[in-house]
CSV table of C-alpha atoms in Angstrom, one decimal:
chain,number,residue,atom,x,y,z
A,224,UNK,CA,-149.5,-94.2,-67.7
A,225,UNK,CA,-146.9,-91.7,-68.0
A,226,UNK,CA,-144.2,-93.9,-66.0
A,227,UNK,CA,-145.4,-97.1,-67.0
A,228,UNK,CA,-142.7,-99.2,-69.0
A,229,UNK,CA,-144.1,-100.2,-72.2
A,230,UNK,CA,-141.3,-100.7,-74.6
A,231,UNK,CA,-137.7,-102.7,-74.4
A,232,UNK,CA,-134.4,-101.6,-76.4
A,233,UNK,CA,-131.6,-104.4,-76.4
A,234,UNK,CA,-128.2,-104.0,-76.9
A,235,UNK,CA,-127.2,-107.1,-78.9
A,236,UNK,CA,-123.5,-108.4,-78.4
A,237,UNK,CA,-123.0,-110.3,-75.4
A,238,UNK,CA,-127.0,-109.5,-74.3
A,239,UNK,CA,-128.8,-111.1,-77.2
A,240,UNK,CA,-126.2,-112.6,-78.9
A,241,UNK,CA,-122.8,-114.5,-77.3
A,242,UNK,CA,-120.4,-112.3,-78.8
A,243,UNK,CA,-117.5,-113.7,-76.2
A,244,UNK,CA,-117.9,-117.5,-76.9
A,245,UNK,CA,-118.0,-116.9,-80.9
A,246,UNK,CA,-115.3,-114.7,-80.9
A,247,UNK,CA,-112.9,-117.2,-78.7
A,248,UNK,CA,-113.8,-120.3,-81.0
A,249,UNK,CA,-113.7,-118.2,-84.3
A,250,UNK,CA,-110.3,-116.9,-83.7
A,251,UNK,CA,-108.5,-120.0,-82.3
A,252,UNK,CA,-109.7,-121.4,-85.0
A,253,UNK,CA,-108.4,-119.1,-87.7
A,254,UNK,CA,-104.9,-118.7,-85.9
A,255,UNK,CA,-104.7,-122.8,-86.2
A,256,UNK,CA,-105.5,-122.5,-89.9
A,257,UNK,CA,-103.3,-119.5,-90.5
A,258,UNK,CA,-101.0,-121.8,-89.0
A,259,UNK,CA,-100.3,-118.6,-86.7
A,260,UNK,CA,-101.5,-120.6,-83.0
A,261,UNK,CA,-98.1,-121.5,-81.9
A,262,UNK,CA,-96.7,-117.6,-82.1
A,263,UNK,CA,-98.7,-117.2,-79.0
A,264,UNK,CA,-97.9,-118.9,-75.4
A,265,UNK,CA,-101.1,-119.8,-75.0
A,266,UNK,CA,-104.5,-119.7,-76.4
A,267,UNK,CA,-106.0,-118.0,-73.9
A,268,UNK,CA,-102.7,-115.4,-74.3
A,269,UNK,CA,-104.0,-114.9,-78.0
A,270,UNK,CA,-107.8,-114.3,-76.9
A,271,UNK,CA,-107.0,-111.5,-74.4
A,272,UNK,CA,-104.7,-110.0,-76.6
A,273,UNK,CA,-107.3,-110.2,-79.6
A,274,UNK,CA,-110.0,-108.7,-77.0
A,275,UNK,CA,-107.8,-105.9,-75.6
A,276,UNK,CA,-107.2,-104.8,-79.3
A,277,UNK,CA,-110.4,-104.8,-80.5
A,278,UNK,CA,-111.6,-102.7,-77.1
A,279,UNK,CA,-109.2,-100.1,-77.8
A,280,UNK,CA,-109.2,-99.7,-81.5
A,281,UNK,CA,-113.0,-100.3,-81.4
A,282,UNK,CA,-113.3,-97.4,-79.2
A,283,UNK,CA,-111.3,-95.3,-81.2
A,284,UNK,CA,-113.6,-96.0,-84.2
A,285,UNK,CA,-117.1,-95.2,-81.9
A,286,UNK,CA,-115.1,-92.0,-81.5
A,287,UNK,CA,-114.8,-91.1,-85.0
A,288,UNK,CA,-110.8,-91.5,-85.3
A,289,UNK,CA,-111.6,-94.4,-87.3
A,290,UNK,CA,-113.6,-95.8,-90.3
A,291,UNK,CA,-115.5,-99.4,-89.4
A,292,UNK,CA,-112.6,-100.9,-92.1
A,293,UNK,CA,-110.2,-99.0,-90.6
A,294,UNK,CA,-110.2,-100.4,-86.9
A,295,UNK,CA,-110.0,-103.8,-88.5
A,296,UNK,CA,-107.0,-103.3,-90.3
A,297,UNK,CA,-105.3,-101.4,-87.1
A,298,UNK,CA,-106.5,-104.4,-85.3
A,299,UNK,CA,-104.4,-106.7,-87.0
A,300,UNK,CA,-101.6,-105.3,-87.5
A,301,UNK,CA,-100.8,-104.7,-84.0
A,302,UNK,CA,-102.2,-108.2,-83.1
A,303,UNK,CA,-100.1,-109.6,-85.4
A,304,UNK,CA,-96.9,-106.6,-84.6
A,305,UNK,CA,-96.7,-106.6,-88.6
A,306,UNK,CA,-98.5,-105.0,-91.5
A,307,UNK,CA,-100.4,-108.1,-93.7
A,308,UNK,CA,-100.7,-108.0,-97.5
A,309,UNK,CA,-104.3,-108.3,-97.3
A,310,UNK,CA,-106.1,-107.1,-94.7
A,311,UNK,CA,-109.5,-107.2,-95.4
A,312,UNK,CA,-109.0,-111.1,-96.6
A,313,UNK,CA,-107.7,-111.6,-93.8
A,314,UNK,CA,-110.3,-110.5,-91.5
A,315,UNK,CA,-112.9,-111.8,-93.9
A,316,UNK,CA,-111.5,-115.5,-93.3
A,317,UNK,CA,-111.3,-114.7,-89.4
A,318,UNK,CA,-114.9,-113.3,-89.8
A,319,UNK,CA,-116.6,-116.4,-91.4
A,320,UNK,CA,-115.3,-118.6,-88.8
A,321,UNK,CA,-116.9,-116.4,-85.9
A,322,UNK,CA,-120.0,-116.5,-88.0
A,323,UNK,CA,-119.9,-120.3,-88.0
A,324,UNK,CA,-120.1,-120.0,-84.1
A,325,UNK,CA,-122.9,-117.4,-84.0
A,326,UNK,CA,-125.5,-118.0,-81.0
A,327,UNK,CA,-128.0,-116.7,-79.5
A,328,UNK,CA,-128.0,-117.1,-75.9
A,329,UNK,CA,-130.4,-119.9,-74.7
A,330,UNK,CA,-132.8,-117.2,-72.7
A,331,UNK,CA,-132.6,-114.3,-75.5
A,332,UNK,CA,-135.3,-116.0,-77.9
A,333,UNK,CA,-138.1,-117.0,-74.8
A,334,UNK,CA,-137.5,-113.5,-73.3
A,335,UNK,CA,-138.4,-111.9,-76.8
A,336,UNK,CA,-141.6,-113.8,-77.4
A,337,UNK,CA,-142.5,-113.4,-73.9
A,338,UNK,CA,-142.2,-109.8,-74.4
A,339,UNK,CA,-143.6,-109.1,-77.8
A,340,UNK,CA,-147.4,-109.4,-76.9
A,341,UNK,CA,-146.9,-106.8,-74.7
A,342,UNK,CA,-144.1,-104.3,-75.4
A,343,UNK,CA,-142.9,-102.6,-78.1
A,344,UNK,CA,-139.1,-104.3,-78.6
A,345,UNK,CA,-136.4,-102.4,-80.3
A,346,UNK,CA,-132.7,-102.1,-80.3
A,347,UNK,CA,-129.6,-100.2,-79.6
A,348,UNK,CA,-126.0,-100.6,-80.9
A,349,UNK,CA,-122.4,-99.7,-81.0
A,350,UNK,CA,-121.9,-101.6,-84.4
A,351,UNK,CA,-122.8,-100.9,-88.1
A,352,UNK,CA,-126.6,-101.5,-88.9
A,353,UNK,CA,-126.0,-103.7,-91.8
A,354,UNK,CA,-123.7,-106.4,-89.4
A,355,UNK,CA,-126.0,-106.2,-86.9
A,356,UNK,CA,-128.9,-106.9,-89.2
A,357,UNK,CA,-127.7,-109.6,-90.2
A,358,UNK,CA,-126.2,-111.2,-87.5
A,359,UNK,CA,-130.2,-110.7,-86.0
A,360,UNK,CA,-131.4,-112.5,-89.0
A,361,UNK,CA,-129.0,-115.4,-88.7
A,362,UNK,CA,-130.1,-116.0,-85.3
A,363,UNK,CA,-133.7,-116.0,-86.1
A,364,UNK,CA,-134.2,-112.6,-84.1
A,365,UNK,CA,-134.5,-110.4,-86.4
A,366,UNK,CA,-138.6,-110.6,-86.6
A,367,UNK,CA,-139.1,-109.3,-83.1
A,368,UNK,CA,-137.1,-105.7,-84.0
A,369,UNK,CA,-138.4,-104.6,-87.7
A,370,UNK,CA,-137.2,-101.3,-88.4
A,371,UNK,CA,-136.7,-100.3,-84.5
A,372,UNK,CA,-133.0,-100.9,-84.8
A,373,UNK,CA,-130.2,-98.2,-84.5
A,374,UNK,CA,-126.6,-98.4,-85.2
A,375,UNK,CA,-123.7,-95.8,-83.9
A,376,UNK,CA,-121.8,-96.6,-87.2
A,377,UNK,CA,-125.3,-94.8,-89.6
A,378,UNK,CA,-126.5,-92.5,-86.7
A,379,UNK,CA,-123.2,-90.8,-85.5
A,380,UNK,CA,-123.5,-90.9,-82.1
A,381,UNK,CA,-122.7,-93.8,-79.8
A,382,UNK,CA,-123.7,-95.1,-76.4
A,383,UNK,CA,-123.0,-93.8,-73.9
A,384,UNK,CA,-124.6,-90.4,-75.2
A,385,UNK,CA,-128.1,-90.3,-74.6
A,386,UNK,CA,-128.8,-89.3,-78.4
A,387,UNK,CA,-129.0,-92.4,-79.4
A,388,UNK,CA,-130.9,-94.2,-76.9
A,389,UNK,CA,-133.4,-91.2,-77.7
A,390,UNK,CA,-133.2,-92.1,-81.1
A,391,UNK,CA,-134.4,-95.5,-80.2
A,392,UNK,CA,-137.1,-94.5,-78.0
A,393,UNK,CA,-138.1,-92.8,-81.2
A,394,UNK,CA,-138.2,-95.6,-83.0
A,395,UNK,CA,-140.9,-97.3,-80.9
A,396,UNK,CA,-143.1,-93.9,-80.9
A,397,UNK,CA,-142.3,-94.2,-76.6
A,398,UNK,CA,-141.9,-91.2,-74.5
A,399,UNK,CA,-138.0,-92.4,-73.1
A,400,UNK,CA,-139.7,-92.6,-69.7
A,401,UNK,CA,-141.6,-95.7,-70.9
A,402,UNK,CA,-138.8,-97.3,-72.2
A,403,UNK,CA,-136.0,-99.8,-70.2
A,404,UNK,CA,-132.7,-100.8,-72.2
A,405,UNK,CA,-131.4,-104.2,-71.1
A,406,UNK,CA,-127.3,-104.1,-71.8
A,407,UNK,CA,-124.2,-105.8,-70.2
A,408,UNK,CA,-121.7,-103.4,-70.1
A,409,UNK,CA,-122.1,-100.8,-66.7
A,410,UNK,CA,-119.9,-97.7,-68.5
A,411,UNK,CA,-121.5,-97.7,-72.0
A,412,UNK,CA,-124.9,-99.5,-71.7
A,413,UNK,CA,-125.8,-97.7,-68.0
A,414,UNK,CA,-123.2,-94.9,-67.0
A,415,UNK,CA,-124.9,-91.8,-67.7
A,416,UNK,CA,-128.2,-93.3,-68.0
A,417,UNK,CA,-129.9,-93.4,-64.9
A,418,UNK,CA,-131.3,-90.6,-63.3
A,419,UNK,CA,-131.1,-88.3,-66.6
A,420,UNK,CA,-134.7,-89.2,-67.6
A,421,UNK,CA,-133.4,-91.1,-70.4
A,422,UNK,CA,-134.1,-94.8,-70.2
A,423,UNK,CA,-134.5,-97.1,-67.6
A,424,UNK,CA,-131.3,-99.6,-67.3
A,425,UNK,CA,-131.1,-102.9,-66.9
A,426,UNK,CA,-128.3,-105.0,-66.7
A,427,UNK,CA,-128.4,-108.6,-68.7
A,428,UNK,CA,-128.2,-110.7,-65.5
A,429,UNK,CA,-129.1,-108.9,-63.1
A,430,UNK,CA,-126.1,-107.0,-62.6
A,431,UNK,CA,-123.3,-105.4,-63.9
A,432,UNK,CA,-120.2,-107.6,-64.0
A,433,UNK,CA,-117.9,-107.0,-61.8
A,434,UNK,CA,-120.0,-104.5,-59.5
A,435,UNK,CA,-121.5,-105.6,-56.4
C-alpha cells in the first residue's frame, strides 16, 4: 500500500546510541588525566562548555566551513583558550576514553529486532560513515543496517535537507512515503520534514525535548 510504512531510518547519536552519557564520562575523564579538571569551576562547567563547542564548530563543519579534522582541532583550542602542540593526539586520547563508555541505549537493541522481521531498517547521519560504522559495530548494531547507512560527511548534504533522508529512502528501495525516521533532535532530525512528503518523523521518546 502506497502509504503504508514499511521501512525505519535511525539517526544514531543520542537515538540508538547514548552519545550524552559517553561524552560526559569520557571527557571528565581525560581532563582528570590531562591533569586539566581543576582549570574548570566545576565539572559540569567543563561539560557544557565542551558541548556548546562541539554544537557550534560541529555545525560549522555540516556546513562545509570545516573539514571533519578541522572542527576538532577548532574545538580545542577554544575549549582549552590556547593552541595545543598536538591536536589530533590529543583528541585521539579524549576519543578512546568516550569509546570506553560507548552504549547502546537499553531499548535500541529490542526495538531493532522487533522491527527487522518486518521492516526494512536503515540509517541516517550527521557524522562521517566510517565513525559511525564503527561505533554500530561496537555496539553490536551494526547487523540490522548492512549497507543502508548514509553519512553527511561522504554524501554532502546534511539533515535537515531532505536530500539525504531521500538518499536513505533509496537505500531501502522505499518510496519516502513508506518510510518513518525516528531522531531526537526537533530542528535537524524533524524541522522541515513533515508535511514535505519526505519521511514520516518520529521523535525518540515520544517527543521532542523541550516541546510540549
Amino acid at each position: 500500500m502506497p502509504g503504508e510504512i514499511c521501512g525505519v531510518l535511525f539517526d544514531i547519536d543520542d537515538t540508538l546510541f547514548d552519545y550524552t552519557s559517553s561524552e560526559r564520562a569520557g571527557l571528565l575523564g581525560h581532563l582528570a588525566a590531562e591533569g586539566l579538571l581543576e582549570s574548570f569551576a566545576s565539572p559540569e562547567e567543563a561539560v557544557a562548555l565542551w558541548h556548546a563547542i562541539m554544537e557550534e564548530e560541529y555545525a560549522r563543519f555540516l556546513a562545509g566551513e570545516l573539514s571533519f579534522e578541522e572542527q576538532r582541532v577548532v574545538r580545542v583550542r577554544r575549549f582549552l583558550g590556547r593552541a595545543v602542540p598536538d591536536h589530533d593526539a590529543w583528541f585521539a586520547r579524549y576519543s578512546a576514553l568516550v569509546a570506553q563508555e560507548w552504549a547502546a541505549f537499553p531499548d535500541a537493541r529490542p526495538v531493532l529486532e522487533a522491527l527487522a522481521p518486518r521492516f526494512r531498517l536503515g540509517v541516517v547521519s550527521n557524522s562521517s560513515l566510517a565513525h559511525q560504522r564503527a561505533k554500530l559495530t561496537a555496539l553490536g548494531l551494526a547487523g540490522h543496517f548492512g549497507e543502508a547507512i548514509v553519512c553527511s560527511h561522504e554524501y554532502g548534504r546534511a539533515k535537515p535537507h531532505p536530500e539525504i533522508f531521500l538518499a536513505g529512502c533509496e537505500l531501502l528501495g522505499l518510496p519516502p512515503e513508506q518510510v518513518a525516521y525516528v531522531g531526537d533532535k526537533y530542528d535537524v532530525d524533524a524541522l522541515g520534514r513533515e508535511g514535505r512528503g519526505v519521511v514520516r518523523v518520529l521523535a525518540r521518546q515520544g517527543r521532542w525535548p523541550g516541546r510540549a
